[in-house]
Every structure is written in structure tokens, then in C-alpha cells.
Amino acid sequence: MCESPKVDSAFLLIAARQARGLSPGSLELVDETWIDGLGFEPADHVQWQDDSRTVAFGAWQGPTPRPDATVWHVDDDQLVMAVGHGWWRDQRGPPSASCWASQLAHASRRVGLSEMVEQLRGIFAFVRLSASGEVEITSDPLGFRCLYFGESADEVVVSSRAQLVAKVLAGSTRPPTPDALAMCWLAYTTYRVGDTTGFEGVRVVPSGAVVEIQPHRGMRITRSAPWTPDPRSRELSTDDLVELVRADVAASLRAILEIPVDRHVIGLTGGKDSRLILAVALWAGLAHDFDYETIGPPDLADVRVASDLAALFGLRHTVRFLGLG
């Protein structure tokens, strides 16, 4: 049975750019059962290498309700790992990460990653590694689940944790180098600004991108438009298309409510995007299942509009203002 537990997890992938293979330090790092920068206490760990030993992968997960459940699937010729919470478009909510990893592994034998992303919803990332050393990594189309990467003269590094990428780039003798300007952005916003992180040389993979790595050929990042309309939808009227989009957004909101977290929050502003989400939530009868937050001083237009909307519809609304001094 597929349940939906919240499982902490992280991965680190290191690929050699040169024929001589990976450094001993990189191989040791992915083999550690615990490394600084995970952000949780791991209960399980897996280490994987391709046949030529030019790609090394380490993954860690926290406790799960079932001791034998893992967020990765390993068989004779591939490893597939699911990070976060995701589900197929026609599912009501997310299966457990272990069930999902097995489903993704089965589906990846039939279609490419870009095609699979079109059929997925949620906040997720997943990794597929083949025994031949080919790697594919992607995240949800809107990039809510961040992936991080960095490159040195000898290695390409991708991880679900920025600090792990920085650790590899710095080597075993030096601590990761912080990026002071990027850290200032992170301190005063609830969203990412550009592709910088808190570490020098570590960047965020673009939203909806697919990272492809081939042995000795380095890394290639490709992007596709998320949720490309089905060609059959071109024959629909404008009203029918509106109904289709509204139903799709409502289905995503319902599935998000299935994610096991303490609060489900919608960022509410005076902008068209958040007001559209609120309108769909009201239409679907889901508005009061969410909390709402707005950031800014009391006289900001976004704060005034959001506060008026919250009062009008009786929403649980919080205004946060990060003042200086």
C-alpha cells in the first residue's frame, strides 16, 4: 500500500570530466553514511557507481514509517531516486516516495524525462542513473524544489543541497566559500533571486530544466516549456480552455493539501497570479484549507489589497514585514 509519509532526503552526484576518473576524496564523500550539510539525521544511505567508475552517487534519507522503505529504487541497470512529493497528473495525491521511485523507474524505460515531467505535479526532484554512466536529473516545472550544481576543471557536481556541492568544489582541505551578496538576498526574501546561492561557484538549476551528464562529456542543461498543451486542446473553444485550466489548477491545489506539512500557505499579493490562485481555490471550495501570507509594510499596495481580500472572504491571513533598525 502506498502511504504518504514525510521523508527527509538528499543526494550528491559527482561525475568526472576526464578519462582518469573521480578523485579518491569524491568517492569517499558519497560513501559516507553521514556528512555535514544534510540538514537531518540520516537513517539510511545508498552509494552507487557506474560500470566505468566515472559517476558516483550518494543518497541519504531520514526515518520512514516502514524500515524497509527507501526513496530510491535500484535494479540491475539503473538507480532512480525521488525527492520531495510528486504525483501523476491523474492521481488525487502523492504516493509514498518509495512507491513513486519505483513508478518513475518503470516509466523511465518507456519515455524520456521531459515527457514524464509533463505528466507530473507536485514539489519534487528525481534522478535517474544508468549503469553506462548516463545521468538525468530534473525537478518540478516551476522549480519549487531547487537543484544545485557546480563545475571544476575535473568534475561536475549536482545535489539537492547547495552546501554539498560547495563541499566538493572546495576539496577536503578547505571549507566551502560563502557568497556574501547572495546570502543577503536569501536573508530578506522568501524566494530565490537569479541562480546564485549562498556559496561561490554553486548555482541553481533553472526551473523545469533537465540536467544530462554523459561519461567524459560534462554536463548539459536543457529546458522545455512546462505543461505544454495537448494538441487536441487547440480545437477547444476559449470557454472550454478556461474550464480545463481551472480544473487543472484546482486538482493541483487539492493534491498539495495532501502533502503532510504543518501549514499549507499561499502567498497573497495584489498581483494577478496570486489572485487567480485564490479565485480557483474559492471556486473549488478549498480556500479555507490554506493559510495566506503577505510580506511588506502596512502601506504597501500588495498588503492593502491582500488584507482586504482576506477580510472579505474570511481567510487566515498574516502580514510579515522585515524592517531594518
mmCIF file of C-alpha atoms in Angstrom, residues 42-321:
data_model
loop_
_atom_site.group_PDB
_atom_site.id
_atom_site.type_symbol
_atom_site.label_atom_id
_atom_site.label_comp_id
_atom_site.label_asym_id
_atom_site.label_seq_id
_atom_site.Cartn_x
_atom_site.Cartn_y
_atom_site.Cartn_z
ATOM 1 C CA PRO A 42 20.032 10.034 8.133
ATOM 2 C CA ALA A 43 18.583 6.629 8.865
ATOM 3 C CA ASP A 44 19.599 5.033 5.563
ATOM 4 C CA HIS A 45 22.199 5.593 2.863
ATOM 5 C CA VAL A 46 22.966 4.255 -0.599
ATOM 6 C CA GLN A 47 26.136 4.593 -2.660
ATOM 7 C CA TRP A 48 26.195 3.856 -6.388
ATOM 8 C CA GLN A 49 28.765 3.976 -9.212
ATOM 9 C CA ASP A 50 28.524 3.309 -12.914
ATOM 10 C CA ASP A 51 30.459 0.480 -14.568
ATOM 11 C CA SER A 52 33.381 2.725 -15.555
ATOM 12 C CA ARG A 53 33.548 4.418 -12.113
ATOM 13 C CA THR A 54 33.300 7.877 -13.662
ATOM 14 C CA VAL A 55 29.998 8.727 -11.929
ATOM 15 C CA ALA A 56 29.493 8.420 -8.169
ATOM 16 C CA PHE A 57 26.204 8.944 -6.376
ATOM 17 C CA GLY A 58 25.369 9.087 -2.697
ATOM 18 C CA ALA A 59 21.892 9.467 -1.196
ATOM 19 C CA TRP A 60 20.613 9.763 2.347
ATOM 20 C CA GLN A 61 17.148 9.602 3.880
ATOM 21 C CA GLY A 62 15.631 10.153 7.292
ATOM 22 C CA PRO A 63 13.430 7.700 9.204
ATOM 23 C CA THR A 64 10.381 6.235 7.466
ATOM 24 C CA PRO A 65 7.292 4.516 8.940
ATOM 25 C CA ARG A 66 8.438 1.271 7.332
ATOM 26 C CA PRO A 67 12.083 0.318 7.962
ATOM 27 C CA ASP A 68 12.406 -1.274 4.503
ATOM 28 C CA ALA A 69 11.052 1.771 2.607
ATOM 29 C CA THR A 70 13.545 3.894 0.666
ATOM 30 C CA VAL A 71 13.204 6.943 -1.561
ATOM 31 C CA TRP A 72 15.336 5.267 -4.212
ATOM 32 C CA HIS A 73 14.841 2.278 -6.489
ATOM 33 C CA VAL A 74 17.832 0.174 -7.560
ATOM 34 C CA ASP A 75 17.806 -2.637 -10.093
ATOM 35 C CA ASP A 76 20.350 -4.306 -12.384
ATOM 36 C CA ASP A 77 20.948 -1.393 -14.739
ATOM 37 C CA GLN A 78 19.699 1.812 -13.106
ATOM 38 C CA LEU A 79 19.069 3.804 -9.936
ATOM 39 C CA VAL A 80 16.095 6.155 -9.644
ATOM 40 C CA MET A 81 15.568 8.452 -6.663
ATOM 41 C CA ALA A 82 12.533 10.616 -5.843
ATOM 42 C CA VAL A 83 13.000 13.719 -3.658
ATOM 43 C CA GLY A 84 10.066 15.640 -2.172
ATOM 44 C CA HIS A 85 6.430 14.974 -3.039
ATOM 45 C CA GLY A 86 5.080 14.329 -6.507
ATOM 46 C CA TRP A 87 2.267 12.506 -8.211
ATOM 47 C CA TRP A 88 0.992 11.659 -11.632
ATOM 48 C CA ARG A 89 -1.387 14.194 -13.111
ATOM 49 C CA ASP A 90 -4.440 11.959 -12.781
ATOM 50 C CA GLN A 91 -3.749 10.963 -9.155
ATOM 51 C CA ARG A 92 -5.570 12.600 -6.242
ATOM 52 C CA GLY A 93 -2.450 12.968 -4.093
ATOM 53 C CA PRO A 94 1.146 11.815 -3.731
ATOM 54 C CA PRO A 95 2.070 8.169 -3.147
ATOM 55 C CA SER A 96 4.898 7.389 -0.760
ATOM 56 C CA ALA A 97 8.339 8.329 -2.061
ATOM 57 C CA SER A 98 9.383 4.683 -2.289
ATOM 58 C CA CYS A 99 6.329 3.745 -4.370
ATOM 59 C CA TRP A 100 6.885 6.798 -6.534
ATOM 60 C CA ALA A 101 10.545 5.976 -7.137
ATOM 61 C CA SER A 102 9.514 2.534 -8.380
ATOM 62 C CA GLN A 103 6.832 4.055 -10.607
ATOM 63 C CA LEU A 104 9.319 6.539 -12.076
ATOM 64 C CA ALA A 105 11.858 3.787 -12.685
ATOM 65 C CA HIS A 106 9.268 1.790 -14.615
ATOM 66 C CA ALA A 107 8.056 4.818 -16.590
ATOM 67 C CA SER A 108 11.588 5.973 -17.461
ATOM 68 C CA ARG A 109 12.089 2.817 -19.513
ATOM 69 C CA ARG A 110 9.283 3.931 -21.834
ATOM 70 C CA VAL A 111 9.588 7.727 -22.134
ATOM 71 C CA GLY A 112 12.198 10.424 -21.658
ATOM 72 C CA LEU A 113 12.409 12.688 -18.642
ATOM 73 C CA SER A 114 10.979 15.739 -20.435
ATOM 74 C CA GLU A 115 7.881 13.768 -21.434
ATOM 75 C CA MET A 116 7.472 12.430 -17.906
ATOM 76 C CA VAL A 117 7.613 15.918 -16.369
ATOM 77 C CA GLU A 118 4.619 16.904 -18.487
ATOM 78 C CA GLN A 119 2.563 14.300 -16.612
ATOM 79 C CA LEU A 120 3.748 15.114 -13.078
ATOM 80 C CA ARG A 121 2.564 17.503 -10.394
ATOM 81 C CA GLY A 122 3.921 18.490 -7.010
ATOM 82 C CA ILE A 123 7.153 19.761 -5.453
ATOM 83 C CA PHE A 124 9.778 17.226 -6.399
ATOM 84 C CA ALA A 125 13.068 16.303 -7.973
ATOM 85 C CA PHE A 126 14.198 12.989 -9.303
ATOM 86 C CA VAL A 127 17.384 11.393 -10.517
ATOM 87 C CA ARG A 128 17.989 8.562 -12.961
ATOM 88 C CA LEU A 129 21.419 6.952 -13.365
ATOM 89 C CA SER A 130 22.201 4.118 -15.758
ATOM 90 C CA ALA A 131 24.938 1.532 -15.453
ATOM 91 C CA SER A 132 26.524 3.015 -18.592
ATOM 92 C CA GLY A 133 27.151 6.290 -16.713
ATOM 93 C CA GLU A 134 24.390 8.406 -18.274
ATOM 94 C CA VAL A 135 22.562 10.678 -15.822
ATOM 95 C CA GLU A 136 19.265 12.597 -15.984
ATOM 96 C CA ILE A 137 18.090 14.906 -13.195
ATOM 97 C CA THR A 138 15.085 17.233 -13.096
ATOM 98 C CA SER A 139 12.693 18.992 -10.726
ATOM 99 C CA ASP A 140 9.121 20.231 -10.820
ATOM 100 C CA PRO A 141 8.431 22.577 -13.764
ATOM 101 C CA LEU A 142 8.101 25.687 -11.585
ATOM 102 C CA GLY A 143 11.317 24.980 -9.708
ATOM 103 C CA PHE A 144 9.911 24.922 -6.174
ATOM 104 C CA ARG A 145 12.249 22.032 -5.384
ATOM 105 C CA CYS A 146 15.680 23.526 -6.027
ATOM 106 C CA LEU A 147 18.604 21.632 -7.519
ATOM 107 C CA TYR A 148 22.176 22.923 -7.321
ATOM 108 C CA PHE A 149 25.225 22.429 -9.495
ATOM 109 C CA GLY A 150 28.842 23.448 -9.828
ATOM 110 C CA GLU A 151 31.817 22.588 -12.035
ATOM 111 C CA SER A 152 35.564 22.335 -11.543
ATOM 112 C CA ALA A 153 38.258 21.515 -14.087
ATOM 113 C CA ASP A 154 37.902 17.819 -13.280
ATOM 114 C CA GLU A 155 34.364 17.214 -12.025
ATOM 115 C CA VAL A 156 30.685 18.130 -12.404
ATOM 116 C CA VAL A 157 28.626 18.177 -9.208
ATOM 117 C CA VAL A 158 24.820 18.174 -8.783
ATOM 118 C CA SER A 159 22.928 17.924 -5.496
ATOM 119 C CA SER A 160 19.679 18.697 -3.724
ATOM 120 C CA ARG A 161 21.786 20.596 -1.139
ATOM 121 C CA ALA A 162 23.873 23.640 -2.102
ATOM 122 C CA GLN A 163 26.322 23.029 0.744
ATOM 123 C CA LEU A 164 27.157 19.559 -0.571
ATOM 124 C CA VAL A 165 28.097 20.991 -3.973
ATOM 125 C CA ALA A 166 30.224 23.651 -2.259
ATOM 126 C CA LYS A 167 31.930 20.986 -0.165
ATOM 127 C CA VAL A 168 33.039 19.066 -3.267
ATOM 128 C CA LEU A 169 34.222 22.201 -5.082
ATOM 129 C CA ALA A 170 36.241 23.330 -2.048
ATOM 130 C CA GLY A 171 38.013 19.995 -1.667
ATOM 131 C CA SER A 172 38.863 18.151 1.512
ATOM 132 C CA THR A 173 41.330 20.745 2.843
ATOM 133 C CA ARG A 174 39.210 23.926 2.691
ATOM 134 C CA PRO A 175 35.758 24.896 3.966
ATOM 135 C CA PRO A 176 33.109 25.979 1.415
ATOM 136 C CA THR A 177 33.420 29.624 0.341
ATOM 137 C CA PRO A 178 30.320 31.707 1.179
ATOM 138 C CA ASP A 179 28.834 34.205 -1.287
ATOM 139 C CA ALA A 180 28.058 37.243 0.874
ATOM 140 C CA LEU A 181 25.849 39.076 -1.647
ATOM 141 C CA ALA A 182 23.699 36.027 -2.371
ATOM 142 C CA MET A 183 23.314 35.364 1.344
ATOM 143 C CA CYS A 184 21.915 38.885 1.780
ATOM 144 C CA TRP A 185 19.234 38.137 -0.818
ATOM 145 C CA LEU A 186 18.346 34.880 0.933
ATOM 146 C CA ALA A 187 18.002 36.665 4.278
ATOM 147 C CA TYR A 188 15.453 39.202 3.040
ATOM 148 C CA THR A 189 13.350 37.296 0.536
ATOM 149 C CA THR A 190 11.214 34.160 0.628
ATOM 150 C CA TYR A 191 12.170 33.249 -2.931
ATOM 151 C CA ARG A 192 15.341 32.850 -4.919
ATOM 152 C CA VAL A 193 16.811 35.743 -6.869
ATOM 153 C CA GLY A 194 18.585 34.649 -10.047
ATOM 154 C CA ASP A 195 20.649 31.474 -9.959
ATOM 155 C CA THR A 196 23.072 32.354 -7.168
ATOM 156 C CA THR A 197 23.237 30.565 -3.807
ATOM 157 C CA GLY A 198 24.963 31.176 -0.510
ATOM 158 C CA PHE A 199 28.184 29.628 -1.845
ATOM 159 C CA GLU A 200 30.616 30.764 -4.502
ATOM 160 C CA GLY A 201 30.591 28.607 -7.625
ATOM 161 C CA VAL A 202 27.281 26.934 -6.729
ATOM 162 C CA ARG A 203 24.287 27.799 -8.893
ATOM 163 C CA VAL A 204 20.601 26.866 -9.039
ATOM 164 C CA VAL A 205 19.454 24.675 -11.905
ATOM 165 C CA PRO A 206 16.847 26.638 -13.964
ATOM 166 C CA SER A 207 13.188 25.866 -13.295
ATOM 167 C CA GLY A 208 11.874 22.951 -15.323
ATOM 168 C CA ALA A 209 15.323 22.093 -16.703
ATOM 169 C CA VAL A 210 16.735 18.632 -17.303
ATOM 170 C CA VAL A 211 20.379 18.038 -16.364
ATOM 171 C CA GLU A 212 22.048 15.473 -18.606
ATOM 172 C CA ILE A 213 25.503 14.047 -17.912
ATOM 173 C CA GLN A 214 27.405 11.607 -20.104
ATOM 174 C CA PRO A 215 30.738 9.998 -19.214
ATOM 175 C CA HIS A 216 33.690 12.324 -20.010
ATOM 176 C CA ARG A 217 31.409 14.778 -21.862
ATOM 177 C CA GLY A 218 30.453 17.030 -18.993
ATOM 178 C CA MET A 219 27.001 18.400 -18.277
ATOM 179 C CA ARG A 220 24.229 19.717 -20.496
ATOM 180 C CA ILE A 221 21.181 21.603 -19.189
ATOM 181 C CA THR A 222 18.112 21.663 -21.419
ATOM 182 C CA ARG A 223 14.840 23.458 -20.821
ATOM 183 C CA SER A 224 11.313 22.858 -22.051
ATOM 184 C CA ALA A 225 8.094 24.786 -21.584
ATOM 185 C CA PRO A 226 6.215 23.256 -18.633
ATOM 186 C CA TRP A 227 2.834 21.696 -19.194
ATOM 187 C CA THR A 228 2.753 22.075 -22.963
ATOM 188 C CA PRO A 229 -0.901 21.882 -24.069
ATOM 189 C CA ASP A 230 -2.109 18.691 -25.660
ATOM 190 C CA PRO A 231 -2.508 19.232 -29.440
ATOM 191 C CA ARG A 232 -6.157 18.191 -29.114
ATOM 192 C CA SER A 233 -6.825 21.207 -26.863
ATOM 193 C CA ARG A 234 -6.243 23.516 -29.830
ATOM 194 C CA GLU A 235 -9.663 22.522 -31.117
ATOM 195 C CA LEU A 236 -11.405 23.674 -27.910
ATOM 196 C CA SER A 237 -13.225 26.959 -27.543
ATOM 197 C CA THR A 238 -11.908 29.697 -25.257
ATOM 198 C CA ASP A 239 -14.553 28.882 -22.642
ATOM 199 C CA ASP A 240 -13.632 25.187 -22.731
ATOM 200 C CA LEU A 241 -9.937 26.030 -22.356
ATOM 201 C CA VAL A 242 -10.688 28.219 -19.353
ATOM 202 C CA GLU A 243 -12.616 25.359 -17.749
ATOM 203 C CA LEU A 244 -9.747 22.971 -18.486
ATOM 204 C CA VAL A 245 -7.152 25.254 -16.894
ATOM 205 C CA ARG A 246 -9.352 25.984 -13.892
ATOM 206 C CA ALA A 247 -9.937 22.284 -13.264
ATOM 207 C CA ASP A 248 -6.213 21.580 -13.621
ATOM 208 C CA VAL A 249 -5.243 24.298 -11.111
ATOM 209 C CA ALA A 250 -7.908 23.058 -8.693
ATOM 210 C CA ALA A 251 -6.599 19.490 -8.988
ATOM 211 C CA SER A 252 -3.096 20.704 -8.154
ATOM 212 C CA LEU A 253 -4.393 22.615 -5.105
ATOM 213 C CA ARG A 254 -6.240 19.527 -3.859
ATOM 214 C CA ALA A 255 -3.143 17.388 -4.267
ATOM 215 C CA ILE A 256 -0.953 19.968 -2.490
ATOM 216 C CA LEU A 257 -3.272 19.725 0.507
ATOM 217 C CA GLU A 258 -2.394 16.035 0.692
ATOM 218 C CA ILE A 259 1.283 16.844 1.370
ATOM 219 C CA PRO A 260 1.952 16.140 5.077
ATOM 220 C CA VAL A 261 3.136 19.528 6.388
ATOM 221 C CA ASP A 262 2.058 21.680 9.328
ATOM 222 C CA ARG A 263 0.660 24.516 7.184
ATOM 223 C CA HIS A 264 -0.294 24.915 3.533
ATOM 224 C CA VAL A 265 0.424 28.542 2.653
ATOM 225 C CA ILE A 266 -0.458 30.665 -0.376
ATOM 226 C CA GLY A 267 1.478 33.893 -0.832
ATOM 227 C CA LEU A 268 -1.197 36.507 -1.419
ATOM 228 C CA THR A 269 -0.477 39.870 -3.057
ATOM 229 C CA GLY A 270 -2.302 42.349 -5.233
ATOM 230 C CA GLY A 271 -0.866 40.694 -8.332
ATOM 231 C CA LYS A 272 -2.812 38.753 -10.924
ATOM 232 C CA ASP A 273 -1.109 35.406 -10.268
ATOM 233 C CA SER A 274 -1.960 35.044 -6.581
ATOM 234 C CA ARG A 275 -5.457 36.456 -7.087
ATOM 235 C CA LEU A 276 -6.040 33.851 -9.798
ATOM 236 C CA ILE A 277 -4.972 31.057 -7.434
ATOM 237 C CA LEU A 278 -7.282 32.442 -4.753
ATOM 238 C CA ALA A 279 -10.167 32.651 -7.226
ATOM 239 C CA VAL A 280 -9.717 28.992 -8.180
ATOM 240 C CA ALA A 281 -9.429 27.975 -4.519
ATOM 241 C CA LEU A 282 -12.688 29.788 -3.761
ATOM 242 C CA TRP A 283 -14.396 28.206 -6.774
ATOM 243 C CA ALA A 284 -13.230 24.722 -5.715
ATOM 244 C CA GLY A 285 -14.191 25.206 -2.049
ATOM 245 C CA LEU A 286 -10.548 24.920 -0.917
ATOM 246 C CA ALA A 287 -9.794 28.495 0.127
ATOM 247 C CA HIS A 288 -10.249 27.939 3.864
ATOM 248 C CA ASP A 289 -7.926 24.917 3.866
ATOM 249 C CA PHE A 290 -4.953 27.224 3.247
ATOM 250 C CA ASP A 291 -3.207 29.940 5.237
ATOM 251 C CA TYR A 292 -2.241 33.174 3.466
ATOM 252 C CA GLU A 293 0.822 35.385 3.893
ATOM 253 C CA THR A 294 1.846 38.785 2.537
ATOM 254 C CA ILE A 295 5.220 40.459 3.035
ATOM 255 C CA GLY A 296 5.637 44.217 3.252
ATOM 256 C CA PRO A 297 4.932 47.379 5.250
ATOM 257 C CA PRO A 298 1.307 48.214 6.104
ATOM 258 C CA ASP A 299 1.036 50.976 3.487
ATOM 259 C CA LEU A 300 2.257 48.764 0.609
ATOM 260 C CA ALA A 301 -0.399 48.285 -2.092
ATOM 261 C CA ASP A 302 0.066 44.500 -2.042
ATOM 262 C CA VAL A 303 -0.543 44.425 1.708
ATOM 263 C CA ARG A 304 -3.663 46.578 1.482
ATOM 264 C CA VAL A 305 -5.183 44.546 -1.367
ATOM 265 C CA ALA A 306 -4.345 41.217 0.247
ATOM 266 C CA SER A 307 -5.698 42.316 3.619
ATOM 267 C CA ASP A 308 -8.952 43.489 2.025
ATOM 268 C CA LEU A 309 -9.338 40.161 0.197
ATOM 269 C CA ALA A 310 -8.637 38.209 3.370
ATOM 270 C CA ALA A 311 -11.209 40.211 5.312
ATOM 271 C CA LEU A 312 -13.796 39.873 2.529
ATOM 272 C CA PHE A 313 -13.554 36.078 2.348
ATOM 273 C CA GLY A 314 -12.662 35.356 5.992
ATOM 274 C CA LEU A 315 -9.203 33.952 5.285
ATOM 275 C CA ARG A 316 -6.441 33.192 7.799
ATOM 276 C CA HIS A 317 -4.012 35.918 6.764
ATOM 277 C CA THR A 318 -0.646 37.027 8.160
ATOM 278 C CA VAL A 319 1.340 40.119 7.166
ATOM 279 C CA ARG A 320 5.100 39.961 7.731
ATOM 280 C CA PHE A 321 7.429 42.911 7.400
#
